């Protein structure tokens, strides 16, 4: 026995599991951590529990300040403790027997161990067991064979004499299945299967026949279509007889008919009216337990007749062909679905690009585009301001899809459309049972927009209670779902939009000052359409092309008067109103061009206009500020029934100032004189 040869035989519970050879000069660490040489699957074992090592020709065990300690027999060890042959180290429910001879590891049963093939390595359970052979741990491991590729997938490699026929057929079937798996169409499947059948069965000619797509009901010979045929003789392939085809299709069983010379029930006649076959094989091709075709083979030589083993081989090939056809169909379906998904993806991207594209070449919109490009690269909060309908959401989309978060989700929420309770649930989500109707956990918009962008429209309508919770999330703090206690932390960029005067709301105390400053990091002001009239024509034709494509109307454009009317209109509803006006005109227009009568324009004032300001292009007449003031004063006096004191309060001026203005413009009872 070599000097200092020692082993640890490991027993976990009531079962011996491993043998580990102790190597002089190497410390054997024991513990639950995977980096130990001996890994123990014991809950009472620490991650780094103990170690065994050799020093001065003496083996020692040392506890590494483990939680539950290490026992030698029944005695806890302190520091390093010498080991002698037969000692048992106990760690939790596991035992490690220290031996110089493996036969000492099982004194109670006298069992010995099988020969261990790898020197100095842990042994699996398979290496332990009852055996009468002796232990040989010094025979080195030897690699006896090497191969790059299996011979069973190489044609012509079988030893015809040493391998029985069944074994050769299995090898051929294995190689055939491998080749069929690489086929890309039914014709190649049929050709490969015929080549394999001619190689493995005693046949001279044959074909693969598949049912036509419209085949239904009682299947017949006429429902079969020859996909591929082959003949190893100078005679062409002869189609299967109607009787044999109907029999196999009906019964679903493979058949072998021998000595069929002159029998027209199983073999069709050739062009000269003769039957050349002496034996016939026919097997059904199944896909999902449904017959989809036949394999038809026959032999024309009496000395070359198929036997039942050939029938078995043909049936196995037929089943393999069925699986290959099924996989081929699935691949084709997947390819078609993939193409469909790609087309839909392209269309969705185009639609998304169209919806997020900001149309307009005016200087005002160029400034908006520049602000978007400056705001997009960072994660700062963006506040988008502008009147209703100017396209604040499109600007938000432009920021998102120009930012590093473009691959993340873009989620929108209108804060004015929900009550305080519902808004909180929509923003932060809720747990099951949080309120009536909460039948399950719901993810909030913040969670849905994680790694992306959350746009909150009409942020000025948010209640003070929600503002406080919203501010904490903006500051990076985790939040809790409604009715929950688990903190949720997300990575979201917030874009807020509003058409309200937030400064005035802060002054009035209905909007939090700290939230205003937190939102007011980057601001993008979207101008109303009346402030950029040079974009009206471009927008009109953009919507014209879009809606004519969707509706299929063959219109040629706008008449000059219609375009002039749109250019003079003040568009109180901004781009949204222009879009709706063009869409309605395309649907209802009766001519080749959209005329001025097809445009339905409102008489509503814009958000910056005062009472009685004409905004219809028909009624509008330019006037001076003095004339505008005169008309407004008279309108206010009319609404108060001539009460000058009340009118002065409404106008925000002193009564004496009102009297002075009335004297300048003329009596309130008389029509005003035109002021030059």
Coordinates of C-alpha atoms in Angstrom, one line a residue, residues 44-467:
X44 CA -26.9 21.1 9.8
X45 CA -23.6 21.4 7.9
X46 CA -22.1 24.9 7.6
X47 CA -21.1 26.4 4.2
X48 CA -17.4 25.9 5.3
X49 CA -17.6 23.3 8.0
X50 CA -14.3 21.4 8.4
X51 CA -11.1 20.4 6.7
X52 CA -8.8 17.3 6.6
X53 CA -5.1 17.6 5.8
X54 CA -1.8 15.8 6.1
X55 CA 1.1 17.2 8.2
X56 CA 4.3 15.3 9.2
X57 CA 2.9 12.0 8.0
X58 CA -0.2 12.4 10.2
X59 CA -3.7 13.2 9.0
X60 CA -5.7 15.8 10.9
X61 CA -9.3 17.1 11.0
X62 CA -10.1 20.6 12.0
X63 CA -13.4 22.3 12.7
X64 CA -13.8 25.7 10.9
X65 CA -15.9 27.3 13.7
X66 CA -19.0 25.7 12.3
X67 CA -22.4 26.4 13.7
X68 CA -23.3 22.9 14.9
X69 CA -19.7 21.6 15.5
X70 CA -17.8 18.5 14.3
X71 CA -17.7 15.2 16.3
X72 CA -15.1 12.5 16.2
X73 CA -17.0 9.5 17.3
X74 CA -19.2 11.1 20.0
X75 CA -16.6 13.8 21.1
X76 CA -16.7 17.3 19.8
X77 CA -13.3 18.3 18.4
X78 CA -11.5 21.5 19.3
X79 CA -8.8 22.8 16.9
X80 CA -6.9 20.2 14.9
X81 CA -7.4 16.6 15.9
X82 CA -5.3 13.6 14.7
X83 CA -7.1 10.8 12.8
X84 CA -6.4 7.1 13.0
X85 CA -7.8 4.4 10.7
X86 CA -11.4 3.6 11.6
X87 CA -12.3 7.0 13.0
X88 CA -15.7 8.3 12.1
X89 CA -16.2 12.1 11.6
X90 CA -19.8 13.1 12.3
X91 CA -21.2 16.3 10.7
X92 CA -25.0 16.7 11.3
X93 CA -26.6 13.5 10.1
X94 CA -23.7 12.6 7.9
X95 CA -20.7 10.4 8.7
X96 CA -17.2 10.3 7.1
X97 CA -15.2 7.2 7.8
X98 CA -11.4 7.7 7.7
X99 CA -9.7 4.5 6.5
X100 CA -6.4 3.4 4.9
X101 CA -8.1 0.3 3.5
X102 CA -11.6 0.6 1.9
X103 CA -12.6 -2.8 3.3
X104 CA -12.5 -1.3 6.8
X105 CA -15.4 1.1 5.8
X106 CA -18.1 -1.6 6.2
X107 CA -17.1 -3.8 9.2
X108 CA -20.7 -4.6 10.0
X109 CA -21.5 -6.2 6.7
X110 CA -18.2 -7.2 5.2
X111 CA -19.1 -5.6 2.0
X112 CA -16.3 -4.5 -0.3
X113 CA -16.3 -1.9 -3.1
X114 CA -16.1 -2.3 -6.8
X115 CA -13.0 -1.3 -8.7
X116 CA -12.8 2.5 -8.8
X117 CA -11.9 3.8 -12.3
X118 CA -10.7 7.3 -11.5
X119 CA -7.8 7.8 -9.1
X120 CA -8.1 10.7 -6.6
X121 CA -11.7 11.7 -7.5
X122 CA -15.0 11.6 -5.6
X123 CA -17.0 8.4 -6.4
X124 CA -20.6 8.3 -7.2
X125 CA -23.1 5.9 -5.7
X126 CA -22.7 3.7 -8.8
X127 CA -19.1 3.0 -7.8
X128 CA -20.3 1.5 -4.4
X129 CA -21.9 -1.9 -4.0
X130 CA -21.4 -5.5 -3.3
X131 CA -18.6 -7.2 -5.2
X132 CA -16.1 -10.0 -4.7
X133 CA -13.4 -8.2 -6.6
X134 CA -10.5 -6.5 -4.8
X135 CA -9.8 -2.8 -4.8
X136 CA -7.4 -1.4 -7.4
X137 CA -7.0 2.4 -7.1
X138 CA -3.7 2.7 -8.9
X139 CA -4.6 1.8 -12.4
X140 CA -4.8 5.0 -14.5
X141 CA -7.8 5.9 -16.6
X142 CA -7.4 5.2 -20.3
X143 CA -9.3 6.5 -23.3
X144 CA -9.8 3.6 -25.5
X145 CA -11.9 4.9 -28.5
X146 CA -12.5 8.2 -30.2
X147 CA -15.0 9.1 -33.0
X148 CA -16.1 12.3 -34.5
X149 CA -19.3 11.0 -36.1
X150 CA -21.5 7.9 -35.6
X151 CA -21.3 5.2 -38.2
X152 CA -25.0 4.7 -38.0
X153 CA -25.6 8.0 -39.9
X154 CA -23.1 7.1 -42.7
X155 CA -24.4 5.0 -45.5
X156 CA -22.7 1.7 -46.3
X157 CA -20.8 1.4 -42.9
X158 CA -22.7 -1.6 -41.5
X159 CA -20.9 -4.9 -41.2
X160 CA -23.3 -7.0 -43.2
X161 CA -22.0 -10.3 -41.8
X162 CA -21.6 -9.4 -38.1
X163 CA -24.8 -7.4 -37.7
X164 CA -28.1 -9.2 -37.9
X165 CA -30.8 -8.0 -40.3
X166 CA -32.9 -6.4 -37.6
X167 CA -29.8 -4.4 -36.4
X168 CA -29.0 -3.3 -40.0
X169 CA -32.6 -2.2 -40.5
X170 CA -32.5 -0.2 -37.2
X171 CA -29.3 1.5 -38.4
X172 CA -30.9 2.3 -41.8
X173 CA -34.0 3.6 -40.1
X174 CA -32.0 5.8 -37.8
X175 CA -30.1 7.3 -40.7
X176 CA -33.3 7.7 -42.7
X177 CA -35.0 9.6 -39.9
X178 CA -31.9 11.9 -39.6
X179 CA -32.1 12.7 -43.3
X180 CA -35.9 13.2 -43.3
X181 CA -35.5 15.7 -40.5
X182 CA -33.5 17.9 -42.8
X183 CA -36.0 17.8 -45.7
X184 CA -37.6 21.0 -46.7
X185 CA -40.6 19.8 -48.9
X186 CA -42.8 16.8 -49.4
X187 CA -41.0 15.8 -52.6
X188 CA -37.6 15.5 -50.9
X189 CA -39.3 13.6 -48.0
X190 CA -40.7 11.1 -50.6
X191 CA -37.4 10.8 -52.5
X192 CA -35.3 10.2 -49.4
X193 CA -37.8 7.6 -48.0
X194 CA -37.8 5.7 -51.3
X195 CA -34.0 5.6 -51.4
X196 CA -33.9 4.2 -47.9
X197 CA -36.6 1.6 -48.7
X198 CA -34.8 0.4 -51.8
X199 CA -31.6 0.0 -49.7
X200 CA -33.3 -1.8 -46.8
X201 CA -36.0 -3.9 -48.4
X202 CA -36.1 -6.5 -51.3
X203 CA -38.0 -4.4 -53.8
X204 CA -37.4 -3.1 -57.3
X205 CA -39.9 -0.2 -57.7
X206 CA -42.2 1.9 -55.6
X207 CA -43.8 5.3 -55.0
X208 CA -45.0 7.6 -52.2
X209 CA -48.6 8.7 -52.7
X210 CA -50.3 11.4 -50.7
X211 CA -53.9 12.3 -50.5
X212 CA -55.1 15.4 -52.3
X213 CA -56.1 18.4 -50.1
X214 CA -59.8 18.1 -51.0
X215 CA -60.0 14.4 -50.3
X216 CA -62.9 13.5 -47.9
X217 CA -65.3 10.8 -47.0
X218 CA -64.5 7.3 -48.3
X219 CA -61.0 7.5 -49.6
X220 CA -60.2 5.9 -53.0
X221 CA -57.4 5.4 -55.4
X222 CA -58.4 8.5 -57.3
X223 CA -57.8 10.6 -54.1
X224 CA -54.1 9.6 -54.2
X225 CA -51.4 11.6 -56.0
X226 CA -48.0 10.3 -56.8
X227 CA -45.4 12.6 -55.1
X228 CA -42.3 10.6 -56.1
X229 CA -41.6 7.2 -57.7
X230 CA -38.6 5.1 -58.4
X231 CA -37.6 1.9 -60.2
X232 CA -34.3 0.0 -60.3
X233 CA -35.2 -1.9 -63.4
X234 CA -35.7 -0.8 -67.0
X235 CA -39.4 -0.9 -66.5
X236 CA -41.2 2.2 -65.2
X237 CA -43.2 2.3 -62.0
X238 CA -46.8 1.0 -62.2
X239 CA -49.4 2.6 -60.1
X240 CA -51.0 0.8 -57.2
X241 CA -54.2 -1.1 -57.9
X242 CA -57.5 0.5 -56.8
X243 CA -58.4 -2.5 -54.8
X244 CA -55.2 -2.6 -52.8
X245 CA -55.3 1.2 -52.3
X246 CA -58.9 1.1 -51.0
X247 CA -58.1 -1.8 -48.7
X248 CA -55.1 -0.1 -47.0
X249 CA -56.9 3.3 -46.8
X250 CA -59.9 1.7 -45.3
X251 CA -58.3 -0.7 -42.8
X252 CA -55.2 1.3 -42.0
X253 CA -52.9 -1.7 -42.0
X254 CA -49.7 -2.5 -43.9
X255 CA -50.0 -5.5 -46.2
X256 CA -47.5 -7.9 -47.9
X257 CA -48.7 -9.9 -50.9
X258 CA -46.4 -12.5 -52.4
X259 CA -46.7 -14.6 -55.5
X260 CA -49.1 -12.1 -57.1
X261 CA -48.2 -12.9 -60.7
X262 CA -51.3 -12.3 -62.9
X263 CA -53.4 -11.0 -59.9
X264 CA -54.9 -7.6 -61.0
X265 CA -56.5 -7.0 -57.6
X266 CA -53.2 -6.1 -56.0
X267 CA -51.2 -4.9 -59.0
X268 CA -52.2 -2.7 -62.0
X269 CA -51.3 -3.8 -65.5
X270 CA -48.7 -2.0 -67.5
X271 CA -49.2 -0.4 -70.9
X272 CA -49.1 -3.8 -72.6
X273 CA -51.8 -5.2 -70.2
X274 CA -49.2 -7.4 -68.3
X275 CA -48.6 -7.6 -64.6
X276 CA -44.8 -7.7 -63.9
X277 CA -44.8 -7.8 -60.0
X278 CA -44.3 -11.0 -58.0
X279 CA -44.7 -9.4 -54.5
X280 CA -46.3 -6.2 -53.3
X281 CA -45.8 -4.1 -50.1
X282 CA -48.1 -1.3 -49.1
X283 CA -48.1 0.7 -45.9
X284 CA -50.2 3.7 -44.7
X285 CA -48.6 7.0 -43.9
X286 CA -50.3 8.5 -40.8
X287 CA -50.2 12.0 -39.4
X288 CA -51.9 12.6 -36.0
X289 CA -53.5 9.1 -36.3
X290 CA -55.0 10.1 -39.7
X291 CA -54.0 8.4 -42.9
X292 CA -52.5 11.0 -45.3
X293 CA -51.0 8.7 -47.9
X294 CA -49.4 5.4 -48.8
X295 CA -46.0 3.8 -49.6
X296 CA -46.4 1.3 -52.4
X297 CA -43.5 -1.1 -53.2
X298 CA -43.2 -4.2 -55.3
X299 CA -40.6 -6.7 -56.6
X300 CA -40.4 -8.0 -60.2
X301 CA -37.9 -10.8 -59.5
X302 CA -38.8 -14.1 -58.0
X303 CA -35.3 -14.4 -56.4
X304 CA -35.8 -11.0 -54.7
X305 CA -38.9 -11.3 -52.7
X306 CA -39.7 -9.2 -49.5
X307 CA -40.3 -11.0 -46.2
X308 CA -42.2 -10.0 -43.0
X309 CA -39.1 -8.1 -41.8
X310 CA -39.3 -6.0 -44.9
X311 CA -42.9 -5.3 -44.1
X312 CA -41.9 -4.2 -40.6
X313 CA -39.2 -1.9 -42.0
X314 CA -41.6 -0.4 -44.6
X315 CA -44.2 0.3 -41.9
X316 CA -41.5 1.9 -39.7
X317 CA -40.5 4.1 -42.6
X318 CA -44.1 5.0 -43.3
X319 CA -44.6 6.1 -39.7
X320 CA -41.3 8.1 -39.9
X321 CA -42.5 9.8 -43.1
X322 CA -45.7 10.7 -41.4
X323 CA -43.8 12.4 -38.5
X324 CA -41.5 14.1 -41.1
X325 CA -44.5 15.5 -43.0
X326 CA -46.2 16.6 -39.8
X327 CA -43.0 18.5 -38.7
X328 CA -42.7 19.9 -42.2
X329 CA -46.2 21.2 -42.1
X330 CA -45.5 22.8 -38.7
X331 CA -42.4 24.4 -40.0
X332 CA -44.3 25.8 -42.9
X333 CA -47.0 27.1 -40.6
X334 CA -44.4 28.6 -38.3
X335 CA -42.7 30.2 -41.4
X336 CA -46.1 31.6 -42.6
X337 CA -47.0 32.8 -39.1
X338 CA -43.5 34.4 -38.8
X339 CA -44.0 36.2 -42.1
X340 CA -47.4 37.3 -41.1
X341 CA -46.1 38.6 -37.7
X342 CA -43.2 40.4 -39.5
X343 CA -45.7 42.1 -41.9
X344 CA -47.9 43.0 -39.0
X345 CA -44.9 44.3 -37.1
X346 CA -43.8 46.4 -40.0
X347 CA -47.3 47.8 -40.4
X348 CA -47.6 48.5 -36.7
X349 CA -44.2 50.2 -36.7
X350 CA -45.3 52.3 -39.7
X351 CA -48.5 53.1 -38.0
X352 CA -46.7 53.9 -34.7
X353 CA -44.2 56.0 -36.7
X354 CA -47.1 57.8 -38.3
X355 CA -48.8 58.5 -35.0
X356 CA -45.7 59.6 -33.3
X357 CA -44.5 61.8 -36.3
X358 CA -45.0 65.5 -35.7
X359 CA -46.2 67.1 -39.0
X360 CA -45.2 70.7 -39.6
X361 CA -42.3 72.7 -41.0
X362 CA -43.0 76.0 -39.4
X363 CA -40.4 77.7 -37.3
X364 CA -42.5 77.1 -34.2
X365 CA -42.6 73.3 -34.8
X366 CA -38.9 73.3 -35.6
X367 CA -38.3 74.7 -32.1
X368 CA -40.5 71.9 -30.7
X369 CA -38.4 69.3 -32.5
X370 CA -35.2 70.8 -31.2
X371 CA -36.6 70.8 -27.7
X372 CA -37.5 67.1 -28.1
X373 CA -34.0 66.2 -29.3
X374 CA -32.5 68.0 -26.3
X375 CA -34.9 66.4 -23.8
X376 CA -34.8 62.8 -25.1
X377 CA -31.3 61.6 -24.1
X378 CA -31.7 62.1 -20.4
X379 CA -34.2 60.8 -17.8
X380 CA -35.4 64.2 -16.5
X381 CA -39.1 64.8 -16.1
X382 CA -40.7 66.7 -19.0
X383 CA -43.6 69.1 -18.7
X384 CA -45.5 69.5 -22.0
X385 CA -47.8 72.5 -22.1
X386 CA -50.3 73.6 -24.7
X387 CA -54.0 74.0 -25.5
X388 CA -56.2 71.0 -26.0
X389 CA -55.7 69.3 -29.4
X390 CA -52.3 70.6 -30.2
X391 CA -50.7 67.2 -30.1
X392 CA -49.1 67.0 -26.6
X393 CA -49.2 63.2 -26.7
X394 CA -47.4 63.1 -30.0
X395 CA -44.6 65.3 -28.5
X396 CA -44.4 62.8 -25.6
X397 CA -44.2 59.9 -28.0
X398 CA -41.4 61.8 -29.9
X399 CA -39.5 62.2 -26.6
X400 CA -39.9 58.5 -25.7
X401 CA -39.0 57.0 -29.1
X402 CA -36.0 59.3 -29.4
X403 CA -34.7 58.3 -26.0
X404 CA -32.7 55.3 -24.8
X405 CA -36.0 53.9 -23.4
X406 CA -37.4 53.5 -26.9
X407 CA -37.5 49.7 -26.6
X408 CA -39.5 50.0 -23.3
X409 CA -43.3 50.5 -23.0
X410 CA -45.0 53.9 -23.5
X411 CA -48.0 54.1 -21.2
X412 CA -50.5 57.0 -21.2
X413 CA -53.1 57.9 -18.6
X414 CA -55.5 60.8 -18.5
X415 CA -55.8 62.1 -15.0
X416 CA -59.0 64.1 -15.6
X417 CA -60.9 61.0 -16.8
X418 CA -60.9 59.2 -13.4
X419 CA -62.1 59.9 -9.9
X420 CA -59.5 60.1 -7.1
X421 CA -59.9 56.5 -6.0
X422 CA -59.8 55.1 -9.5
X423 CA -56.8 57.3 -10.4
X424 CA -54.8 56.0 -7.4
X425 CA -55.7 52.4 -8.4
X426 CA -54.7 53.0 -12.0
X427 CA -51.4 54.7 -11.1
X428 CA -50.2 52.4 -8.3
X429 CA -52.3 49.2 -8.8
X430 CA -54.3 47.4 -6.1
X431 CA -54.4 44.2 -4.2
X432 CA -57.2 41.7 -4.2
X433 CA -60.0 42.8 -1.9
X434 CA -58.7 46.4 -1.6
X435 CA -62.1 47.7 -2.4
X436 CA -65.4 46.5 -3.8
X437 CA -64.8 45.0 -7.2
X438 CA -61.1 44.3 -6.7
X439 CA -61.3 40.6 -7.5
X440 CA -57.6 40.2 -8.0
X441 CA -54.2 42.0 -8.0
X442 CA -53.9 44.6 -10.6
X443 CA -50.6 46.1 -11.9
X444 CA -50.6 49.9 -12.0
X445 CA -49.4 52.2 -14.8
X446 CA -46.2 52.8 -13.0
X447 CA -45.4 49.1 -13.0
X448 CA -46.6 48.7 -16.5
X449 CA -44.3 51.4 -17.7
X450 CA -41.2 50.1 -15.9
X451 CA -38.1 50.5 -18.0
X452 CA -40.1 52.9 -20.2
X453 CA -42.1 56.1 -20.1
X454 CA -45.3 57.1 -18.4
X455 CA -47.2 60.0 -19.8
X456 CA -49.8 61.7 -17.5
X457 CA -52.1 63.9 -19.4
X458 CA -54.1 66.7 -17.6
X459 CA -51.7 66.5 -14.6
X460 CA -53.4 69.7 -13.2
X461 CA -56.5 67.7 -12.5
X462 CA -54.8 65.4 -10.0
X463 CA -56.2 65.7 -6.5
X464 CA -53.9 66.9 -3.6
X465 CA -53.9 63.5 -1.9
X466 CA -52.7 61.7 -5.1
X467 CA -50.2 64.6 -5.7

